[in-house]
Amino acid sequence: SRCPLPVPFPQRSAREQQDGERALREARSVRAEHRDRLQAVQEQQEQLKQQEQRLHQERLSLARQRERLQQLRDELGPGGPGTLLGTIPASGLGSALAAPLAPGAQGLLPGLLPAVGMFLGDAGDPLASAALYGHLLLLKHRAQMDHDFLENERIFLESLKKRP
């Protein structure tokens, strides 16, 4: 068997230099890939952090809105949303909401009440429920003011009848 001929030193040195340069290029390429991946992970982490902050703010906002709604409920007494309109039965709620205001109450709260239909479309949304509840509270207030106005008019008419 033949023994391989030794490679001359300059050729071996040139091949080793080429191998070393190739290995260095590969190492730089791997390092660049790792740097890119690290940057992508950091960007994703920052996006998640911002999303978490937004969610936290939204939760705080919802908690404040719930507190305000509970305060309104507490101020109105123990009746709660089920008895919000007093003597109007639940079956007559739709017609009661569509009923026009009494003539003396036309200018009480102009433009303050949006259309009820915009709240009824999204019944599962807590904000829509709160808005509908607020709308109903304003309607109850208007109804009470109408009742007071009509009661005052009745008293006035009775006093006129009693005069000679």
Tab-separated table of N, CA and C in Angstrom:
chain	number	residue	atom	x	y	z
A	1	SER	N	0.814	-1.171	0.000
A	1	SER	CA	0.000	0.000	0.000
A	1	SER	C	0.858	1.235	0.000
A	2	ARG	N	0.281	2.182	-0.663
A	2	ARG	CA	1.049	3.408	-0.838
A	2	ARG	C	0.789	4.369	0.294
A	3	CYS	N	1.760	5.025	0.573
A	3	CYS	CA	1.682	6.047	1.621
A	3	CYS	C	1.400	7.377	0.939
A	4	PRO	N	0.403	8.101	1.489
A	4	PRO	CA	0.102	9.377	0.817
A	4	PRO	C	1.294	10.314	0.869
A	5	LEU	N	1.405	11.029	-0.167
A	5	LEU	CA	2.503	11.977	-0.223
A	5	LEU	C	2.187	13.160	0.664
A	6	PRO	N	3.149	13.588	1.351
A	6	PRO	CA	2.890	14.746	2.210
A	6	PRO	C	2.610	15.987	1.371
A	7	VAL	N	1.628	16.763	1.871
A	7	VAL	CA	1.256	17.990	1.170
A	7	VAL	C	2.281	19.046	1.546
A	8	PRO	N	2.714	19.759	0.566
A	8	PRO	CA	3.702	20.788	0.881
A	8	PRO	C	3.111	21.832	1.837
A	9	PHE	N	3.953	22.368	2.633
A	9	PHE	CA	3.549	23.304	3.684
A	9	PHE	C	2.759	24.495	3.166
A	10	PRO	N	3.178	25.174	2.129
A	10	PRO	CA	2.405	26.334	1.663
A	10	PRO	C	0.998	25.964	1.221
A	11	GLN	N	0.795	24.815	0.601
A	11	GLN	CA	-0.554	24.422	0.175
A	11	GLN	C	-1.424	24.089	1.395
A	12	ARG	N	-0.836	23.354	2.344
A	12	ARG	CA	-1.576	23.008	3.557
A	12	ARG	C	-1.947	24.255	4.337
A	13	SER	N	-1.050	25.190	4.402
A	13	SER	CA	-1.291	26.445	5.109
A	13	SER	C	-2.408	27.237	4.421
A	14	ALA	N	-2.421	27.276	3.113
A	14	ALA	CA	-3.467	28.006	2.376
A	14	ALA	C	-4.826	27.340	2.589
A	15	ARG	N	-4.882	25.998	2.583
A	15	ARG	CA	-6.138	25.284	2.785
A	15	ARG	C	-6.661	25.520	4.214
A	16	GLU	N	-5.762	25.483	5.187
A	16	GLU	CA	-6.168	25.737	6.579
A	16	GLU	C	-6.677	27.170	6.742
A	17	GLN	N	-6.074	28.102	6.056
A	17	GLN	CA	-6.522	29.499	6.123
A	17	GLN	C	-7.919	29.619	5.520
A	18	GLN	N	-8.140	28.940	4.381
A	18	GLN	CA	-9.463	28.965	3.751
A	18	GLN	C	-10.505	28.322	4.670
A	19	ASP	N	-10.151	27.204	5.300
A	19	ASP	CA	-11.073	26.543	6.233
A	19	ASP	C	-11.391	27.467	7.418
A	20	GLY	N	-10.383	28.128	7.910
A	20	GLY	CA	-10.574	29.057	9.041
A	20	GLY	C	-11.467	30.223	8.653
A	21	GLU	N	-11.266	30.769	7.453
A	21	GLU	CA	-12.094	31.893	6.987
A	21	GLU	C	-13.553	31.440	6.805
A	22	ARG	N	-13.745	30.230	6.261
A	22	ARG	CA	-15.094	29.694	6.083
A	22	ARG	C	-15.767	29.506	7.450
A	23	ALA	N	-15.040	28.966	8.407
A	23	ALA	CA	-15.593	28.764	9.749
A	23	ALA	C	-15.947	30.118	10.390
A	24	LEU	N	-15.103	31.125	10.170
A	24	LEU	CA	-15.370	32.458	10.717
A	24	LEU	C	-16.627	33.048	10.091
A	25	ARG	N	-16.788	32.878	8.756
A	25	ARG	CA	-18.001	33.376	8.088
A	25	ARG	C	-19.245	32.685	8.642
A	26	GLU	N	-19.159	31.366	8.821
A	26	GLU	CA	-20.299	30.621	9.364
A	26	GLU	C	-20.629	31.084	10.791
A	27	ALA	N	-19.600	31.310	11.593
A	27	ALA	CA	-19.815	31.769	12.974
A	27	ALA	C	-20.468	33.151	12.980
A	28	ARG	N	-20.019	34.036	12.098
A	28	ARG	CA	-20.628	35.376	12.018
A	28	ARG	C	-22.082	35.285	11.563
A	29	SER	N	-22.345	34.378	10.631
A	29	SER	CA	-23.714	34.193	10.138
A	29	SER	C	-24.615	33.684	11.263
A	30	VAL	N	-24.131	32.707	12.021
A	30	VAL	CA	-24.909	32.171	13.143
A	30	VAL	C	-25.136	33.272	14.185
A	31	ARG	N	-24.106	34.059	14.458
A	31	ARG	CA	-24.232	35.153	15.428
A	31	ARG	C	-25.272	36.178	14.948
A	32	ALA	N	-25.276	36.487	13.673
A	32	ALA	CA	-26.250	37.433	13.122
A	32	ALA	C	-27.673	36.871	13.235
A	33	GLU	N	-27.828	35.567	12.953
A	33	GLU	CA	-29.144	34.938	13.097
A	33	GLU	C	-29.618	35.004	14.545
A	34	HIS	N	-28.727	34.712	15.467
A	34	HIS	CA	-29.091	34.769	16.896
A	34	HIS	C	-29.441	36.190	17.313
A	35	ARG	N	-28.690	37.155	16.813
A	35	ARG	CA	-28.974	38.560	17.138
A	35	ARG	C	-30.353	38.956	16.599
A	36	ASP	N	-30.663	38.526	15.373
A	36	ASP	CA	-31.977	38.835	14.786
A	36	ASP	C	-33.107	38.189	15.586
A	37	ARG	N	-32.891	36.919	15.971
A	37	ARG	CA	-33.913	36.233	16.778
A	37	ARG	C	-34.100	36.919	18.125
A	38	LEU	N	-32.994	37.300	18.738
A	38	LEU	CA	-33.069	37.991	20.031
A	38	LEU	C	-33.829	39.311	19.890
A	39	GLN	N	-33.552	40.048	18.829
A	39	GLN	CA	-34.245	41.315	18.595
A	39	GLN	C	-35.739	41.079	18.385
A	40	ALA	N	-36.098	40.051	17.635
A	40	ALA	CA	-37.512	39.735	17.401
A	40	ALA	C	-38.207	39.366	18.711
A	41	VAL	N	-37.535	38.577	19.547
A	41	VAL	CA	-38.110	38.183	20.834
A	41	VAL	C	-38.283	39.415	21.732
A	42	GLN	N	-37.307	40.303	21.738
A	42	GLN	CA	-37.403	41.519	22.551
A	42	GLN	C	-38.545	42.418	22.080
A	43	GLU	N	-38.711	42.538	20.752
A	43	GLU	CA	-39.813	43.336	20.213
A	43	GLU	C	-41.158	42.722	20.597
A	44	GLN	N	-41.238	41.397	20.497
A	44	GLN	CA	-42.471	40.710	20.864
A	44	GLN	C	-42.751	40.891	22.354
A	45	GLN	N	-41.718	40.821	23.156
A	45	GLN	CA	-41.868	41.019	24.598
A	45	GLN	C	-42.371	42.434	24.894
A	46	GLU	N	-41.854	43.416	24.200
A	46	GLU	CA	-42.292	44.808	24.395
A	46	GLU	C	-43.756	44.975	23.984
A	47	GLN	N	-44.131	44.351	22.871
A	47	GLN	CA	-45.527	44.422	22.433
A	47	GLN	C	-46.448	43.788	23.461
A	48	LEU	N	-46.058	42.658	24.005
A	48	LEU	CA	-46.868	41.998	25.032
A	48	LEU	C	-46.962	42.850	26.294
A	49	LYS	N	-45.876	43.496	26.635
A	49	LYS	CA	-45.864	44.383	27.805
A	49	LYS	C	-46.844	45.543	27.602
A	50	GLN	N	-46.830	46.144	26.412
A	50	GLN	CA	-47.751	47.239	26.112
A	50	GLN	C	-49.188	46.750	26.109
A	51	GLN	N	-49.414	45.568	25.549
A	51	GLN	CA	-50.767	45.008	25.535
A	51	GLN	C	-51.245	44.740	26.962
A	52	GLU	N	-50.363	44.244	27.801
A	52	GLU	CA	-50.708	43.992	29.198
A	52	GLU	C	-51.062	45.301	29.913
A	53	GLN	N	-50.324	46.369	29.628
A	53	GLN	CA	-50.626	47.668	30.227
A	53	GLN	C	-51.992	48.175	29.762
A	54	ARG	N	-52.289	48.010	28.458
A	54	ARG	CA	-53.601	48.443	27.949
A	54	ARG	C	-54.725	47.662	28.620
A	55	LEU	N	-54.535	46.347	28.745
A	55	LEU	CA	-55.552	45.525	29.398
A	55	LEU	C	-55.737	45.936	30.853
A	56	HIS	N	-54.654	46.246	31.512
A	56	HIS	CA	-54.745	46.691	32.904
A	56	HIS	C	-55.538	47.997	33.000
A	57	GLN	N	-55.259	48.929	32.096
A	57	GLN	CA	-55.991	50.200	32.084
A	57	GLN	C	-57.475	49.972	31.814
A	58	GLU	N	-57.777	49.070	30.875
A	58	GLU	CA	-59.176	48.775	30.565
A	58	GLU	C	-59.878	48.150	31.770
A	59	ARG	N	-59.173	47.268	32.472
A	59	ARG	CA	-59.762	46.662	33.678
A	59	ARG	C	-60.031	47.719	34.737
A	60	LEU	N	-59.090	48.644	34.916
A	60	LEU	CA	-59.299	49.723	35.884
A	60	LEU	C	-60.495	50.582	35.488
A	61	SER	N	-60.586	50.879	34.197
A	61	SER	CA	-61.703	51.688	33.708
A	61	SER	C	-63.030	50.975	33.948
A	62	LEU	N	-63.076	49.681	33.647
A	62	LEU	CA	-64.301	48.915	33.888
A	62	LEU	C	-64.647	48.880	35.372
A	63	ALA	N	-63.649	48.738	36.220
A	63	ALA	CA	-63.892	48.725	37.666
A	63	ALA	C	-64.471	50.065	38.117
A	64	ARG	N	-63.931	51.171	37.600
A	64	ARG	CA	-64.467	52.500	37.962
A	64	ARG	C	-65.904	52.648	37.470
A	65	GLN	N	-66.180	52.158	36.259
A	65	GLN	CA	-67.540	52.248	35.736
A	65	GLN	C	-68.498	51.403	36.565
A	66	ARG	N	-68.054	50.231	36.992
A	66	ARG	CA	-68.902	49.399	37.857
A	66	ARG	C	-69.180	50.107	39.180
A	67	GLU	N	-68.138	50.741	39.729
A	67	GLU	CA	-68.326	51.479	40.987
A	67	GLU	C	-69.341	52.600	40.803
A	68	ARG	N	-69.226	53.349	39.698
A	68	ARG	CA	-70.176	54.440	39.448
A	68	ARG	C	-71.591	53.906	39.290
A	69	LEU	N	-71.728	52.795	38.580
A	69	LEU	CA	-73.037	52.189	38.397
A	69	LEU	C	-73.609	51.735	39.733
A	70	GLN	N	-72.763	51.142	40.576
A	70	GLN	CA	-73.231	50.701	41.892
A	70	GLN	C	-73.631	51.903	42.748
A	71	GLN	N	-72.886	52.993	42.641
A	71	GLN	CA	-73.251	54.202	43.382
A	71	GLN	C	-74.612	54.703	42.933
A	72	LEU	N	-74.857	54.694	41.623
A	72	LEU	CA	-76.170	55.117	41.117
A	72	LEU	C	-77.264	54.212	41.653
A	73	ARG	N	-77.008	52.919	41.648
A	73	ARG	CA	-78.000	51.985	42.167
A	73	ARG	C	-78.268	52.239	43.645
A	74	ASP	N	-77.193	52.470	44.405
A	74	ASP	CA	-77.344	52.728	45.834
A	74	ASP	C	-78.114	54.024	46.091
A	75	GLU	N	-77.846	55.046	45.263
A	75	GLU	CA	-78.545	56.325	45.431
A	75	GLU	C	-80.031	56.200	45.140
A	76	LEU	N	-80.381	55.306	44.225
A	76	LEU	CA	-81.786	55.152	43.869
A	76	LEU	C	-82.553	54.265	44.842
A	77	GLY	N	-81.843	53.592	45.711
A	77	GLY	CA	-82.525	52.778	46.704
A	77	GLY	C	-82.508	51.313	46.341
A	78	PRO	N	-83.207	50.507	47.145
A	78	PRO	CA	-83.145	49.059	47.000
A	78	PRO	C	-83.951	48.508	45.839
A	79	GLY	N	-84.687	49.319	45.114
A	79	GLY	CA	-85.532	48.818	44.024
A	79	GLY	C	-84.755	48.118	42.941
A	80	GLY	N	-83.617	48.641	42.565
A	80	GLY	CA	-82.769	48.018	41.552
A	80	GLY	C	-83.343	48.134	40.160
A	81	PRO	N	-82.653	47.607	39.179
A	81	PRO	CA	-83.088	47.759	37.794
A	81	PRO	C	-84.424	47.096	37.494
A	82	GLY	N	-84.814	46.080	38.254
A	82	GLY	CA	-86.078	45.409	37.984
A	82	GLY	C	-87.281	46.280	38.258
A	83	THR	N	-87.167	47.198	39.185
A	83	THR	CA	-88.297	48.063	39.535
A	83	THR	C	-88.002	49.508	39.182
A	84	LEU	N	-87.128	49.679	38.246
A	84	LEU	CA	-86.647	51.010	37.913
A	84	LEU	C	-87.744	51.974	37.508
A	85	LEU	N	-88.731	51.497	36.796
A	85	LEU	CA	-89.763	52.411	36.323
A	85	LEU	C	-91.004	52.388	37.225
A	86	GLY	N	-90.824	51.887	38.416
A	86	GLY	CA	-91.902	51.960	39.398
A	86	GLY	C	-93.074	51.081	39.046
A	87	THR	N	-94.218	51.697	38.719
A	87	THR	CA	-95.450	50.952	38.526
A	87	THR	C	-95.599	50.364	37.128
A	88	ILE	N	-94.682	50.610	36.229
A	88	ILE	CA	-94.804	50.080	34.870
A	88	ILE	C	-94.398	48.617	34.894
A	89	PRO	N	-95.276	47.698	34.491
A	89	PRO	CA	-94.906	46.281	34.483
A	89	PRO	C	-93.849	46.010	33.431
A	90	ALA	N	-93.085	44.945	33.634
A	90	ALA	CA	-91.998	44.611	32.707
A	90	ALA	C	-92.523	44.386	31.291
A	91	SER	N	-93.739	43.843	31.161
A	91	SER	CA	-94.273	43.596	29.824
A	91	SER	C	-94.562	44.896	29.089
A	92	GLY	N	-94.807	45.974	29.813
A	92	GLY	CA	-95.107	47.257	29.186
A	92	GLY	C	-93.901	48.145	29.047
A	93	LEU	N	-92.724	47.610	29.304
A	93	LEU	CA	-91.515	48.425	29.272
A	93	LEU	C	-91.266	49.017	27.891
A	94	GLY	N	-91.444	48.220	26.839
A	94	GLY	CA	-91.189	48.727	25.488
A	94	GLY	C	-92.100	49.887	25.150
A	95	SER	N	-93.390	49.764	25.453
A	95	SER	CA	-94.304	50.861	25.149
A	95	SER	C	-94.039	52.052	26.051
A	96	ALA	N	-93.613	51.791	27.281
A	96	ALA	CA	-93.315	52.910	28.180
A	96	ALA	C	-92.118	53.701	27.685
A	97	LEU	N	-91.112	52.999	27.126
A	97	LEU	CA	-89.934	53.700	26.612
A	97	LEU	C	-90.263	54.478	25.356
A	98	ALA	N	-91.227	53.982	24.581
A	98	ALA	CA	-91.579	54.652	23.335
A	98	ALA	C	-92.607	55.753	23.546
A	99	ALA	N	-93.214	55.809	24.734
A	99	ALA	CA	-94.265	56.790	24.984
A	99	ALA	C	-93.693	58.205	24.957
A	100	PRO	N	-94.451	59.175	24.431
A	100	PRO	CA	-93.961	60.559	24.407
A	100	PRO	C	-94.017	61.165	25.805
A	101	LEU	N	-93.267	62.235	25.985
A	101	LEU	CA	-93.259	62.940	27.258
A	101	LEU	C	-94.528	63.767	27.411
A	102	ALA	N	-94.834	64.077	28.642
A	102	ALA	CA	-95.969	64.959	28.912
A	102	ALA	C	-95.659	66.336	28.334
A	103	PRO	N	-96.688	67.102	27.950
A	103	PRO	CA	-96.450	68.398	27.324
A	103	PRO	C	-95.601	69.348	28.168
A	104	GLY	N	-95.757	69.328	29.471
A	104	GLY	CA	-94.998	70.243	30.333
A	104	GLY	C	-93.555	69.841	30.503
A	105	ALA	N	-93.184	68.624	30.076
A	105	ALA	CA	-91.836	68.133	30.310
A	105	ALA	C	-90.974	68.165	29.062
A	106	GLN	N	-91.420	68.777	28.004
A	106	GLN	CA	-90.686	68.739	26.740
A	106	GLN	C	-89.278	69.309	26.853
A	107	GLY	N	-89.065	70.338	27.639
A	107	GLY	CA	-87.749	70.976	27.682
A	107	GLY	C	-86.925	70.598	28.885
A	108	LEU	N	-87.238	69.504	29.573
A	108	LEU	CA	-86.545	69.194	30.816
A	108	LEU	C	-85.078	68.824	30.606
A	109	LEU	N	-84.815	67.867	29.769
A	109	LEU	CA	-83.442	67.425	29.520
A	109	LEU	C	-83.243	67.251	28.016
A	110	PRO	N	-83.294	68.307	27.251
A	110	PRO	CA	-83.248	68.176	25.795
A	110	PRO	C	-81.912	67.600	25.324
A	111	GLY	N	-82.013	66.607	24.423
A	111	GLY	CA	-80.830	66.052	23.793
A	111	GLY	C	-79.962	65.206	24.702
A	112	LEU	N	-80.390	64.954	25.926
A	112	LEU	CA	-79.561	64.212	26.857
A	112	LEU	C	-79.707	62.716	26.680
A	113	LEU	N	-80.817	62.265	26.139
A	113	LEU	CA	-81.060	60.835	26.018
A	113	LEU	C	-80.872	60.366	24.582
A	114	PRO	N	-79.923	59.451	24.362
A	114	PRO	CA	-79.808	58.868	23.020
A	114	PRO	C	-80.926	57.864	22.807
A	115	ALA	N	-81.083	57.412	21.597
A	115	ALA	CA	-82.130	56.451	21.288
A	115	ALA	C	-81.885	55.147	22.036
A	116	VAL	N	-82.939	54.568	22.568
A	116	VAL	CA	-82.825	53.336	23.340
A	116	VAL	C	-82.357	52.198	22.455
A	117	GLY	N	-82.729	52.187	21.188
A	117	GLY	CA	-82.367	51.105	20.280
A	117	GLY	C	-80.870	50.876	20.190
A	118	MET	N	-80.070	51.906	20.340
A	118	MET	CA	-78.626	51.725	20.248
A	118	MET	C	-78.084	50.906	21.413
A	119	PHE	N	-78.821	50.834	22.523
A	119	PHE	CA	-78.360	50.061	23.678
A	119	PHE	C	-78.860	48.626	23.626
A	120	LEU	N	-79.959	48.395	22.969
A	120	LEU	CA	-80.560	47.072	22.978
A	120	LEU	C	-79.865	46.105	22.042
A	121	GLY	N	-79.039	46.593	21.133
A	121	GLY	CA	-78.393	45.733	20.154
A	121	GLY	C	-77.344	44.821	20.746
A	122	ASP	N	-76.664	45.209	21.804
A	122	ASP	CA	-75.556	44.437	22.339
A	122	ASP	C	-75.827	44.137	23.807
A	123	ALA	N	-76.773	43.234	24.078
A	123	ALA	CA	-77.214	42.977	25.448
A	123	ALA	C	-76.130	42.343	26.299
A	124	GLY	N	-75.150	41.675	25.734
A	124	GLY	CA	-74.106	41.035	26.519
A	124	GLY	C	-73.000	41.986	26.945
A	125	ASP	N	-72.950	43.157	26.391
A	125	ASP	CA	-71.900	44.116	26.681
A	125	ASP	C	-72.211	44.846	27.988
A	126	PRO	N	-71.306	44.808	29.006
A	126	PRO	CA	-71.588	45.491	30.266
A	126	PRO	C	-71.706	46.997	30.104
A	127	LEU	N	-70.979	47.574	29.143
A	127	LEU	CA	-71.092	49.017	28.939
A	127	LEU	C	-72.465	49.382	28.386
A	128	ALA	N	-72.976	48.542	27.477
A	128	ALA	CA	-74.309	48.793	26.928
A	128	ALA	C	-75.352	48.627	28.024
A	129	SER	N	-75.167	47.647	28.905
A	129	SER	CA	-76.102	47.450	30.011
A	129	SER	C	-76.088	48.662	30.929
A	130	ALA	N	-74.900	49.166	31.224
A	130	ALA	CA	-74.792	50.346	32.083
A	130	ALA	C	-75.426	51.554	31.407
A	131	ALA	N	-75.214	51.693	30.116
A	131	ALA	CA	-75.798	52.824	29.393
A	131	ALA	C	-77.322	52.722	29.382
A	132	LEU	N	-77.847	51.505	29.156
A	132	LEU	CA	-79.290	51.314	29.179
A	132	LEU	C	-79.837	51.618	30.568
A	133	TYR	N	-79.138	51.175	31.589
A	133	TYR	CA	-79.573	51.451	32.961
A	133	TYR	C	-79.601	52.964	33.210
A	134	GLY	N	-78.567	53.677	32.773
A	134	GLY	CA	-78.550	55.137	32.925
A	134	GLY	C	-79.688	55.782	32.152
A	135	HIS	N	-79.945	55.272	30.967
A	135	HIS	CA	-81.045	55.788	30.148
A	135	HIS	C	-82.371	55.603	30.886
A	136	LEU	N	-82.548	54.422	31.464
A	136	LEU	CA	-83.781	54.157	32.204
A	136	LEU	C	-83.889	55.041	33.449
A	137	LEU	N	-82.762	55.316	34.092
A	137	LEU	CA	-82.780	56.207	35.248
A	137	LEU	C	-83.257	57.608	34.850
A	138	LEU	N	-82.758	58.087	33.718
A	138	LEU	CA	-83.184	59.409	33.260
A	138	LEU	C	-84.668	59.407	32.892
A	139	LEU	N	-85.129	58.314	32.296
A	139	LEU	CA	-86.554	58.218	31.978
A	139	LEU	C	-87.397	58.213	33.258
A	140	LYS	N	-86.925	57.506	34.264
A	140	LYS	CA	-87.663	57.485	35.538
A	140	LYS	C	-87.693	58.889	36.142
A	141	HIS	N	-86.570	59.574	36.061
A	141	HIS	CA	-86.519	60.948	36.580
A	141	HIS	C	-87.493	61.846	35.824
A	142	ARG	N	-87.504	61.723	34.507
A	142	ARG	CA	-88.457	62.509	33.716
A	142	ARG	C	-89.896	62.166	34.076
A	143	ALA	N	-90.169	60.871	34.254
A	143	ALA	CA	-91.526	60.461	34.614
A	143	ALA	C	-91.923	61.049	35.962
A	144	GLN	N	-90.993	61.053	36.919
A	144	GLN	CA	-91.289	61.636	38.234
A	144	GLN	C	-91.536	63.141	38.114
A	145	MET	N	-90.756	63.813	37.287
A	145	MET	CA	-90.960	65.257	37.093
A	145	MET	C	-92.318	65.509	36.422
A	146	ASP	N	-92.681	64.666	35.446
A	146	ASP	CA	-93.992	64.793	34.798
A	146	ASP	C	-95.104	64.587	35.827
A	147	HIS	N	-94.935	63.585	36.655
A	147	HIS	CA	-95.939	63.297	37.688
A	147	HIS	C	-96.080	64.490	38.630
A	148	ASP	N	-94.946	65.037	39.076
A	148	ASP	CA	-94.984	66.202	39.967
A	148	ASP	C	-95.658	67.393	39.280
A	149	PHE	N	-95.337	67.612	38.009
A	149	PHE	CA	-95.941	68.718	37.272
A	149	PHE	C	-97.450	68.543	37.187
A	150	LEU	N	-97.882	67.339	36.825
A	150	LEU	CA	-99.326	67.094	36.706
A	150	LEU	C	-100.015	67.198	38.063
A	151	GLU	N	-99.372	66.762	39.116
A	151	GLU	CA	-99.944	66.883	40.456
A	151	GLU	C	-100.106	68.354	40.833
A	152	ASN	N	-99.101	69.156	40.535
A	152	ASN	CA	-99.201	70.600	40.809
A	152	ASN	C	-100.321	71.235	39.981
A	153	GLU	N	-100.462	70.824	38.733
A	153	GLU	CA	-101.550	71.349	37.897
A	153	GLU	C	-102.915	70.946	38.455
A	154	ARG	N	-103.032	69.710	38.939
A	154	ARG	CA	-104.299	69.244	39.522
A	154	ARG	C	-104.653	70.077	40.761
A	155	ILE	N	-103.661	70.322	41.602
A	155	ILE	CA	-103.900	71.131	42.805
A	155	ILE	C	-104.308	72.545	42.411
A	156	PHE	N	-103.638	73.091	41.410
A	156	PHE	CA	-103.981	74.431	40.956
A	156	PHE	C	-105.418	74.485	40.428
A	157	LEU	N	-105.809	73.496	39.622
A	157	LEU	CA	-107.168	73.466	39.079
A	157	LEU	C	-108.204	73.304	40.185
A	158	GLU	N	-107.905	72.490	41.169
A	158	GLU	CA	-108.849	72.336	42.290
A	158	GLU	C	-108.990	73.634	43.055
A	159	SER	N	-107.878	74.358	43.221
A	159	SER	CA	-107.971	75.645	43.940
A	159	SER	C	-108.797	76.657	43.137
A	160	LEU	N	-108.706	76.578	41.796
A	160	LEU	CA	-109.508	77.476	40.964
A	160	LEU	C	-110.999	77.129	41.095
A	161	LYS	N	-111.324	75.853	41.166
A	161	LYS	CA	-112.722	75.417	41.284
A	161	LYS	C	-113.326	75.856	42.601
A	162	LYS	N	-112.513	75.913	43.676
A	162	LYS	CA	-113.020	76.262	44.995
A	162	LYS	C	-113.271	77.754	45.150
A	163	ARG	N	-112.736	78.548	44.308
A	163	ARG	CA	-112.942	80.018	44.397
A	163	ARG	C	-114.373	80.359	44.000
A	164	PRO	N	-114.934	81.403	44.672
A	164	PRO	CA	-116.301	81.827	44.330
A	164	PRO	C	-116.402	82.539	43.016
